[in-house]
Amino acid sequence: MNILVINSGSSSIKYKLFRMSHRKILAEGKIEHIGEEGSVVPDHYAGLKLILNKINSVDAVGHRVVHGAERFKKPVLVDASVIRKIKQCCSIAPLHNPANLAGILACNRLLKGVKQVAVFDTAFHQTIPDYAYIYGLPYELYTRLRIRKYGFHGTSHEYVAHETARILKTRLDKLKIITCHLGNGCSITAVDKGKSVDTSMGFTPLEGLVMGTRCGDVDPALITHIMKKKKLDIARMDNLLNKESGLKGISGISNDMRTLEEKSRAGNKRARLALEIFVYRIRKYIGAYTAVMSGCDALVFTGGIGENQRDIRQRIAKNIFKHLRKKPKILVIPTNEELMIARQTYQLING
Ligand code: ADP
């Protein structure tokens, strides 16, 4: 069975065609600059057409969808009602869901009769208990506007948690795992017996760790204070928090961890500070999640930084479990969100 995995973003579509269940990759690639001025690809429909010209025999499609809110707790077969619900989630994920939906709608038109599955970044975190996902805000904001922690990178956290169990030859339901997805976006999850029980990202992917250009946790009173002081409107404030902060904002140099390590080694003080803050925040969360789960059997690193930057991993892990009698295993596991989506699509279709 050939499963096409589609990750449809605002101006790009990434794809991978898997032969299941052998994990064999038959084709992969990326269509970029969709809808941009001067581009030969005016929309997602045209982008998908280009992809389908390059590949054949697609038996099913698995789509990455960023936000499933509380409506989707696991992958689902796409039908008219699912499309309607994904549309309804667009208001809380305006940057991602419309693009994901465009990919689904293009497949609907171009691959008539081929089953499509939606796999949600938020679904894995739907097991987080209410005392961890409700904010200290008026409760009506939750009941009326569904304001709560959702968490993201769920497919990646779930994939590496499964891999951890496989590598340690232990059943997942016997393990307490802390998974650190450290890329441009960074998040950390407490996985207890295979279920997400807390995660650092929140209502949006802005909360939690310090990231490439996102600030992570800050005092919420700062938002209005900065807006007043710097006379910023909502769009500019949003840009400051999402695009001008994090490693880039602190260092004033770059959001790229490789550049910052280089500059830090060369003696640049702000690059060094940015790295210290990055590492410190992660250590704080690891401590918190070890307490949340009353222990930790494995600490797992994944994502561009987690997989490739040994110095950062060592700084994060240094003496961190000194007080624990049984020391957790520390693992580096390359993430594979596409394979996870292909697997979940395959499982859903084949019961
Ligand atoms: P994204 O969240 O955009 O998928 P990645 O997971 O590719 O991001 O991670 C990007 C970060 O990983 C950057 O800070 C980059 O410096 C760092 N990094 C370190 N080594 C590598 C590598 N070999 N390949 C890609 N990114 C790397």
Coordinates of C-alpha atoms and ligand atoms in Angstrom, one line a residue:
M1 CA 0.0 0.0 0.0
N2 CA 1.4 3.4 -1.0
I3 CA 0.7 6.3 1.3
L4 CA 1.4 9.9 0.4
V5 CA 2.2 12.1 3.3
I6 CA 1.4 15.8 2.7
N7 CA 2.6 18.7 4.8
S8 CA 0.9 21.7 3.3
G9 CA 2.2 25.1 4.6
S10 CA 1.2 28.6 3.6
S11 CA 3.6 28.8 0.7
S12 CA 5.0 25.3 0.3
I13 CA 3.9 21.6 0.2
K14 CA 6.3 18.9 1.4
Y15 CA 5.5 15.4 0.4
K16 CA 6.8 11.8 1.0
L17 CA 5.5 8.7 -0.6
F18 CA 5.9 5.6 1.6
R19 CA 5.4 1.9 0.6
M20 CA 3.8 0.5 3.7
S21 CA 4.4 -1.4 5.8
H22 CA 8.0 -1.6 4.7
R23 CA 8.8 2.1 5.6
K24 CA 10.3 2.4 2.1
I25 CA 10.4 5.9 0.7
L26 CA 9.4 5.9 -3.0
A27 CA 9.5 9.6 -3.6
E28 CA 9.9 12.9 -1.7
G29 CA 10.2 16.6 -2.3
K30 CA 8.9 20.1 -1.8
I31 CA 7.0 22.6 -3.9
E32 CA 7.9 26.1 -2.8
H33 CA 6.8 29.8 -3.4
I34 CA 3.1 28.8 -3.8
G35 CA 1.0 31.9 -4.4
E36 CA 4.0 34.3 -4.3
E37 CA 4.5 37.1 -6.8
G38 CA 6.1 35.8 -10.0
S39 CA 5.7 32.2 -9.0
V40 CA 4.7 29.6 -11.5
V41 CA 2.6 27.8 -8.8
P42 CA -0.5 30.0 -8.2
D43 CA -2.2 27.9 -5.5
H44 CA -2.1 24.6 -3.6
Y45 CA -4.2 22.9 -6.3
A46 CA -1.5 23.7 -8.9
G47 CA 1.2 22.6 -6.4
L48 CA -0.4 19.3 -5.8
K49 CA -0.9 18.7 -9.5
L50 CA 2.9 19.1 -10.0
I51 CA 3.5 16.5 -7.2
L52 CA 1.0 14.0 -8.7
N53 CA 2.7 14.4 -12.1
K54 CA 5.9 13.1 -10.5
I55 CA 4.4 10.1 -8.6
N56 CA 1.9 7.4 -9.3
S57 CA -0.2 4.8 -7.5
V58 CA -1.3 6.6 -4.4
D59 CA -3.5 4.4 -2.3
A60 CA -4.2 6.8 0.6
V61 CA -3.1 10.2 1.8
G62 CA -2.0 11.3 5.3
H63 CA -2.2 15.1 6.0
R64 CA -0.5 16.9 8.7
V65 CA -3.0 19.3 10.3
V66 CA -1.6 21.6 13.0
H67 CA -4.6 22.4 15.1
G68 CA -7.4 20.0 16.0
A69 CA -8.4 21.8 19.2
E70 CA -10.6 19.6 21.4
R71 CA -12.4 18.2 18.4
F72 CA -9.8 15.7 17.4
K73 CA -8.1 13.4 19.8
K74 CA -6.7 11.0 17.2
P75 CA -6.3 10.8 13.4
V76 CA -9.5 10.7 11.4
L77 CA -10.7 9.8 8.0
V78 CA -11.5 13.0 6.1
D79 CA -15.1 13.7 5.1
A80 CA -17.3 16.7 4.8
S81 CA -17.9 17.0 8.6
V82 CA -14.2 16.7 9.3
I83 CA -13.4 19.5 6.8
R84 CA -16.0 21.7 8.4
K85 CA -14.5 21.1 11.9
I86 CA -10.9 21.8 10.6
K87 CA -12.3 25.0 9.2
Q88 CA -13.7 25.9 12.6
C89 CA -10.3 25.4 14.1
C90 CA -8.8 28.1 11.7
S91 CA -9.8 30.9 14.0
I92 CA -7.4 29.6 16.7
A93 CA -4.6 28.6 14.2
P94 CA -4.9 31.2 11.4
L95 CA -1.4 30.8 10.2
H96 CA -1.5 27.0 9.8
N97 CA -4.9 25.4 9.5
P98 CA -6.0 27.2 6.3
A99 CA -2.9 26.0 4.5
N100 CA -3.4 22.5 5.8
L101 CA -7.0 22.6 4.6
A102 CA -5.9 23.8 1.2
G103 CA -3.8 20.6 0.8
I104 CA -6.8 18.5 1.8
L105 CA -9.2 20.2 -0.6
A106 CA -6.7 20.0 -3.5
C107 CA -6.3 16.2 -2.9
N108 CA -10.1 15.9 -2.7
R109 CA -10.3 17.3 -6.2
L110 CA -7.3 15.5 -7.7
L111 CA -7.5 12.1 -6.1
K112 CA -11.1 11.3 -6.2
G113 CA -12.0 8.1 -4.3
V114 CA -8.6 7.9 -2.5
K115 CA -9.0 7.9 1.2
Q116 CA -7.5 10.8 3.1
V117 CA -6.6 10.9 6.8
A118 CA -5.9 14.0 8.9
V119 CA -3.3 13.7 11.6
F120 CA -3.2 16.5 14.2
D121 CA -0.2 18.1 15.9
T122 CA -2.4 18.7 19.0
A123 CA -4.0 15.2 19.2
F124 CA -1.3 13.5 21.2
H125 CA -1.6 16.2 24.0
Q126 CA -5.4 15.7 24.4
T127 CA -4.6 13.3 27.3
I128 CA -3.2 16.2 29.4
P129 CA -5.4 16.6 32.5
D130 CA -7.5 19.7 33.1
Y131 CA -5.4 20.9 36.0
A132 CA -2.5 21.2 33.6
Y133 CA -4.3 22.6 30.6
I134 CA -6.5 25.2 32.2
Y135 CA -4.9 28.7 32.6
G136 CA -5.4 30.8 35.7
L137 CA -7.9 33.0 33.8
P138 CA -11.7 33.4 34.1
Y139 CA -13.1 30.0 33.5
E140 CA -15.6 31.4 30.9
L141 CA -12.7 32.0 28.6
Y142 CA -12.3 28.3 28.4
T143 CA -16.0 27.4 28.1
R144 CA -16.8 30.2 25.7
L145 CA -13.6 30.6 23.7
R146 CA -11.9 27.3 24.3
I147 CA -8.8 29.1 25.7
R148 CA -6.6 26.4 27.2
K149 CA -3.2 24.8 26.7
Y150 CA -3.3 22.5 23.5
G151 CA 0.4 21.8 22.9
F152 CA 2.1 21.1 19.5
H153 CA 4.7 18.9 17.9
G154 CA 2.5 16.0 19.1
T155 CA 3.4 13.7 16.2
S156 CA 7.1 14.2 16.9
H157 CA 6.8 13.6 20.7
E158 CA 4.7 10.5 20.1
Y159 CA 7.1 9.1 17.5
V160 CA 10.2 9.5 19.7
A161 CA 8.3 8.1 22.7
H162 CA 7.5 5.0 20.8
E163 CA 11.0 4.7 19.5
T164 CA 12.3 5.0 23.1
A165 CA 10.3 2.0 24.2
R166 CA 11.5 0.1 21.2
I167 CA 15.2 1.0 21.8
L168 CA 15.0 0.3 25.6
K169 CA 13.0 -3.0 24.9
T170 CA 10.5 -1.9 27.4
R171 CA 6.7 -1.5 27.1
L172 CA 5.7 2.1 26.6
D173 CA 3.1 1.9 29.3
K174 CA 5.9 1.1 31.8
L175 CA 8.0 4.2 31.0
K176 CA 8.2 7.9 32.2
I177 CA 9.8 9.8 29.3
I178 CA 10.7 13.4 28.8
T179 CA 10.9 14.3 25.1
C180 CA 12.7 17.4 24.0
H181 CA 11.9 18.6 20.5
L182 CA 14.5 21.2 19.8
G183 CA 14.5 22.8 16.4
N184 CA 13.5 26.3 15.3
G185 CA 10.4 25.7 17.3
C186 CA 11.1 24.0 20.6
S187 CA 8.8 22.1 23.0
I188 CA 9.2 19.6 25.8
T189 CA 6.7 16.9 26.8
A190 CA 6.2 14.7 29.8
V191 CA 5.1 11.3 28.5
D192 CA 3.8 9.0 31.3
K193 CA 2.9 5.4 30.3
G194 CA 2.7 6.5 26.7
K195 CA 0.4 9.5 27.3
S196 CA 1.2 13.2 27.2
V197 CA 0.6 14.5 30.7
D198 CA 2.1 18.0 30.2
T199 CA 3.8 20.0 27.4
S200 CA 5.5 23.4 27.2
M201 CA 3.7 24.9 24.3
G202 CA 0.2 26.3 25.0
F203 CA -2.8 27.8 23.3
T204 CA -0.3 28.7 20.6
P205 CA 3.3 27.5 19.8
L206 CA 4.6 30.6 21.5
E207 CA 4.6 29.4 25.2
G208 CA 7.3 27.5 26.9
L209 CA 10.9 27.2 25.9
V210 CA 13.0 30.0 24.4
M211 CA 13.1 29.2 20.6
G212 CA 14.8 30.5 17.5
T213 CA 12.7 33.6 17.2
R214 CA 9.9 33.0 19.8
C215 CA 10.1 34.2 23.3
G216 CA 8.5 31.3 25.2
D217 CA 7.3 32.1 28.8
V218 CA 7.2 35.7 29.7
D219 CA 5.3 37.8 32.3
P220 CA 1.9 38.4 30.5
A221 CA 1.8 41.9 31.9
L222 CA 4.7 42.8 29.7
I223 CA 2.6 42.6 26.6
T224 CA 0.5 45.7 27.3
H225 CA 3.5 47.4 29.0
I226 CA 5.7 47.0 25.8
M227 CA 2.8 48.0 23.6
K228 CA 2.3 51.2 25.5
K229 CA 6.0 52.1 25.8
K230 CA 6.9 51.3 22.2
K231 CA 3.5 52.4 20.8
L232 CA 3.0 49.1 19.0
D233 CA -0.2 47.9 17.5
I234 CA -1.3 44.2 17.9
A235 CA 0.3 43.0 14.6
R236 CA 3.7 44.6 15.5
M237 CA 3.5 43.2 19.1
D238 CA 2.7 39.8 17.7
N239 CA 5.7 40.0 15.3
L240 CA 8.0 41.1 18.2
L241 CA 7.0 38.0 20.2
N242 CA 7.0 35.5 17.4
K243 CA 9.7 36.7 15.0
E244 CA 12.1 39.1 16.8
S245 CA 12.5 37.3 20.2
G246 CA 14.1 34.1 21.4
L247 CA 17.7 33.3 20.4
K248 CA 17.6 35.9 17.7
G249 CA 16.3 38.7 20.0
I250 CA 18.6 38.0 22.9
S251 CA 21.8 37.5 20.8
G252 CA 21.0 40.2 18.2
I253 CA 22.8 37.9 15.8
S254 CA 20.8 34.9 14.6
N255 CA 18.2 32.4 15.4
D256 CA 20.5 29.6 14.1
M257 CA 22.0 27.6 16.9
R258 CA 25.1 26.7 14.9
T259 CA 26.0 30.3 14.3
L260 CA 25.4 31.1 18.0
E261 CA 27.7 28.3 19.2
E262 CA 30.4 29.6 16.9
K263 CA 30.0 33.2 18.0
S264 CA 29.8 32.2 21.6
R265 CA 33.1 30.2 21.3
A266 CA 34.6 33.3 19.7
G267 CA 33.7 35.3 22.9
N268 CA 30.5 37.0 21.9
K269 CA 28.8 37.8 25.2
R270 CA 25.2 38.0 23.9
A271 CA 25.5 34.8 21.9
R272 CA 26.8 33.1 25.1
L273 CA 23.9 34.6 27.1
A274 CA 21.4 33.4 24.6
L275 CA 22.7 29.8 24.9
E276 CA 22.7 30.0 28.7
I277 CA 19.1 31.2 28.7
F278 CA 18.1 28.5 26.2
V279 CA 19.7 25.7 28.2
Y280 CA 18.5 27.0 31.6
R281 CA 14.9 27.1 30.5
I282 CA 15.0 23.5 29.3
R283 CA 16.6 22.3 32.5
K284 CA 13.9 24.1 34.5
Y285 CA 11.2 22.2 32.5
I286 CA 13.0 18.9 32.8
G287 CA 13.0 19.4 36.6
A288 CA 9.3 20.3 36.6
Y289 CA 8.3 17.3 34.5
T290 CA 10.4 14.9 36.6
A291 CA 8.4 16.1 39.5
V292 CA 5.1 15.9 37.6
M293 CA 5.7 12.2 36.8
S294 CA 7.5 11.4 40.1
G295 CA 10.5 10.3 38.2
C296 CA 12.0 9.9 34.7
D297 CA 13.2 6.8 33.0
A298 CA 14.4 8.4 29.8
L299 CA 15.3 11.9 28.5
V300 CA 15.1 12.1 24.8
F301 CA 16.5 14.7 22.4
T302 CA 15.2 15.3 18.9
G303 CA 14.9 18.1 16.2
G304 CA 17.7 19.9 14.5
I305 CA 19.4 21.1 17.7
G306 CA 18.5 18.0 19.8
E307 CA 19.8 15.6 17.1
N308 CA 22.9 17.5 16.1
Q309 CA 24.3 19.7 18.8
R310 CA 26.1 17.6 21.3
D311 CA 27.4 20.5 23.4
I312 CA 23.9 21.8 24.0
R313 CA 22.7 18.4 25.0
Q314 CA 25.6 18.0 27.4
R315 CA 24.9 21.3 29.0
I316 CA 21.2 20.5 29.4
A317 CA 21.9 17.1 30.9
K318 CA 24.9 18.0 33.1
N319 CA 24.2 16.8 36.7
I320 CA 20.5 17.2 36.1
F321 CA 19.5 13.8 37.5
K322 CA 22.2 13.9 40.2
H323 CA 19.6 13.5 43.0
L324 CA 17.8 10.6 41.4
R325 CA 18.7 7.1 42.7
K326 CA 18.0 5.5 39.3
K327 CA 19.5 7.5 36.6
P328 CA 17.4 8.0 33.4
K329 CA 18.8 6.9 30.1
I330 CA 19.6 9.8 27.8
L331 CA 18.8 9.2 24.1
V332 CA 19.1 11.0 20.8
I333 CA 16.4 9.9 18.4
P334 CA 15.9 11.5 15.0
T335 CA 12.3 12.5 14.6
N336 CA 10.2 11.2 11.7
E337 CA 6.9 12.9 11.7
E338 CA 6.2 11.8 8.1
L339 CA 6.6 8.2 9.0
M340 CA 4.4 8.6 12.0
I341 CA 1.7 10.2 9.8
A342 CA 2.1 7.3 7.3
R343 CA 1.8 4.7 10.0
Q344 CA -1.3 6.3 11.6
T345 CA -2.9 6.6 8.1
Y346 CA -2.1 3.0 7.4
Q347 CA -3.5 1.8 10.8
L348 CA -6.7 3.8 10.5
I349 CA -7.4 2.6 7.0
N350 CA -6.6 -1.0 7.7
G351 CA -8.4 -1.1 11.1
Ligands
ADP1 P1 12.4 23.4 12.3 O1 11.8 23.6 13.6 O2 12.3 24.6 11.4 O3 12.1 22.1 11.6 P2 15.0 22.1 12.7 O4 14.5 20.9 13.4 O5 15.6 21.9 11.3 O6 14.0 23.3 12.6 O7 16.2 22.8 13.6 C1 16.8 24.0 13.2 C2 17.9 24.3 14.3 O8 18.8 23.1 14.4 C3 18.8 25.5 14.0 O9 18.9 26.2 15.2 C4 20.1 24.8 13.5 O10 21.2 25.7 13.9 C5 20.1 23.6 14.3 N1 21.0 22.6 13.7 C6 22.1 22.1 14.2 N2 22.7 21.2 13.4 C7 21.9 21.0 12.4 C8 21.9 20.2 11.2 N3 22.9 19.4 10.9 N4 20.9 20.3 10.3 C9 19.8 21.2 10.6 N5 19.8 21.9 11.7 C10 20.8 21.9 12.6

